């Protein structure tokens, strides 16, 4: 049931008030449905009861008329016990008395009583009416029925010609000792008499529209409480015919056939008679008949509806009042969650909600206190952190100082070991060759002596250069390194250095490419010569034999740019800037094989920068290196 669970999820996610309202409304709806069903049941029971009552009344009227007819027959039968009613008798005195008795004393046959012979001829008539005596009634249906069947009969209702009253004749056969039809006795009942009308008029008690009819087998009116003519069609003519045809008892809501355009429905009960082929119909207007039921139904629904509205409203208001403090609590809890602890939680409720409100308020106060406490701790903590940081900074300063001292010591020892090595090599050569020359036990040719002295000179010069470099470095570090500038032709200077170098080595070829229009720059020619010397010396030292070294110069905006490019081993990218630091030597094994103190480029940079220029290197390992430096064309550029 995924949709059911989705519904229950949805229900769980809506607010408390709509949820409560929905539940209450649902509860009341169920209650109202049950109430309505019970009410409908009650109304139906009442309707059935009304119909049953109507049916009982009708049946009672039918029974009463039946009883009257039975009484009539009984009277006739009883008369035969007091007189023989033999048409052959000499004297009909007794019979006449009996007729008079039947007519006069009992009153059932208020329209007359007749004594017939077996052929249907009137022998005696009471009241006496001369034309009737000897009248032949054998053609009359009810007389013929008795003659033919030998059974008693109820005639078709007719208008009594003597009185003009609606009448019906009851006839009984009278038999002789052999059982043969001897004569007949007939009595006329006045259908308009109160005896007959009374049971029918019971219907008037049913209400304003209450009415009843005694109808014959064709639905024609015999007795009615309405103003309809005798033997005319009844108020519900067709329905009477239907009920008579089936001879059934029943109650139905039928159309009033005499109302014309104002069609109204009548609730009618029908009961057929057992002695005559007649029936009694009784009822009234449907609206009036069911008026109590309608009133009951309306009252129930009105009362039910009102009750529902009142109870529902009261419950909803109650529920809303119940939910309001919960909402206040929810809002307060939300505010607390947001960090707003200033607003106090005010709940005037008692019970669980009041308890919850008080607990929440207590929680808010405690939280406020805790937060204030934590804030205090925070301030304290910050203070402590600051103090600790300061202490740490002091310690760090100490450590940095110590580290600097240690670094200095390390550099010093590195410097000493590097310089010692660089000093020891030329000194070793010099000492060795001088010692050899001074040995008296050995003979040296003039040529050998010259060669040894040349080596001693070269090594002395190297030693001198090293010492000068060291002095320059010390000046640089002391900040007292200075240059004396004179207009200097850089092209010429480069040419001069190349020539000097070429005189020492013939293993490399040199290419000079100086712009012919290159202007002279303000410069210290001795120091700039030193720059060229150092760069060319490096180019020779760190490149292969027979490779080319190109020295170029050109003007660029307000300065000239000089480059020394070789085809040597190159310098790793990471070391391109480090090589300008004092005592730094490239780490590659090839570079380590070459003698040097790592001071040449440091001095170059100091000289170039003292002229207001800059120096840098570019390189492609195993392809070669290029050293560039710039010199401003103007003194203050
Ligand atoms: P060094 O006396 O060691 O040559 P420098 O200051 O002149 O000292 O050079 C520093 C380092 O730069 C050298 O040890 C070398 O490794 C590297 N170097 C300088 N010039 C070149 C070059 N032309 N080719 C390759 N490496 C060079």
mmCIF file of C-alpha atoms and ligand atoms in Angstrom, residues 538-539 541-542 566 569-571 579 584-586 591 595-602 625 627, ligand 1:
data_model
loop_
_atom_site.group_PDB
_atom_site.id
_atom_site.type_symbol
_atom_site.label_atom_id
_atom_site.label_comp_id
_atom_site.label_asym_id
_atom_site.label_seq_id
_atom_site.Cartn_x
_atom_site.Cartn_y
_atom_site.Cartn_z
ATOM 1 C CA UNK A 538 83.340 29.755 -16.902
ATOM 2 C CA UNK A 539 82.303 29.203 -20.546
ATOM 3 C CA UNK A 541 85.727 25.613 -17.953
ATOM 4 C CA UNK A 542 82.214 24.159 -18.349
ATOM 5 C CA UNK A 566 78.522 28.524 -24.849
ATOM 6 C CA UNK A 569 77.135 21.051 -20.194
ATOM 7 C CA UNK A 570 74.462 23.583 -19.173
ATOM 8 C CA UNK A 571 72.984 24.277 -15.730
ATOM 9 C CA UNK A 579 74.731 29.996 -8.915
ATOM 10 C CA UNK A 584 77.579 28.135 -4.495
ATOM 11 C CA UNK A 585 78.736 25.547 -6.979
ATOM 12 C CA UNK A 586 76.447 23.501 -9.230
ATOM 13 C CA UNK A 591 80.708 20.702 -12.613
ATOM 14 C CA UNK A 595 88.198 23.718 -9.865
ATOM 15 C CA UNK A 596 86.461 26.780 -8.477
ATOM 16 C CA UNK A 597 85.430 28.563 -5.285
ATOM 17 C CA UNK A 598 81.935 29.633 -6.392
ATOM 18 C CA UNK A 599 82.769 33.335 -6.211
ATOM 19 C CA UNK A 600 83.070 34.365 -9.898
ATOM 20 C CA UNK A 601 79.380 34.922 -10.585
ATOM 21 C CA UNK A 602 78.831 36.581 -7.171
ATOM 22 C CA UNK A 625 74.302 28.094 -21.208
ATOM 23 C CA UNK A 627 74.687 34.546 -19.463
HETATM 24 P P1 LIG B 1 83.396 28.664 -9.981
HETATM 25 O O1 LIG B 1 84.641 29.233 -9.531
HETATM 26 O O2 LIG B 1 82.961 27.441 -9.269
HETATM 27 O O3 LIG B 1 83.296 28.550 -11.444
HETATM 28 P P2 LIG B 1 81.394 30.681 -10.360
HETATM 29 O O4 LIG B 1 80.719 31.635 -9.395
HETATM 30 O O5 LIG B 1 82.072 31.262 -11.471
HETATM 31 O O6 LIG B 1 82.280 29.737 -9.520
HETATM 32 O O7 LIG B 1 80.273 29.749 -10.864
HETATM 33 C C1 LIG B 1 79.395 29.149 -10.017
HETATM 34 C C2 LIG B 1 78.921 27.836 -10.581
HETATM 35 O O8 LIG B 1 78.128 28.100 -11.737
HETATM 36 C C3 LIG B 1 80.000 26.947 -11.074
HETATM 37 O O9 LIG B 1 80.506 26.133 -10.053
HETATM 38 C C4 LIG B 1 79.355 26.160 -12.160
HETATM 39 O O10 LIG B 1 78.833 25.012 -11.653
HETATM 40 C C5 LIG B 1 78.292 27.060 -12.692
HETATM 41 N N1 LIG B 1 78.616 27.700 -13.980
HETATM 42 C C6 LIG B 1 79.053 28.962 -14.146
HETATM 43 N N2 LIG B 1 79.232 29.221 -15.465
HETATM 44 C C7 LIG B 1 78.866 28.095 -16.161
HETATM 45 C C8 LIG B 1 78.809 27.723 -17.549
HETATM 46 N N3 LIG B 1 79.177 28.562 -18.484
HETATM 47 N N4 LIG B 1 78.422 26.483 -17.852
HETATM 48 C C9 LIG B 1 78.053 25.590 -16.895
HETATM 49 N N5 LIG B 1 78.095 25.867 -15.556
HETATM 50 C C10 LIG B 1 78.504 27.136 -15.230
#
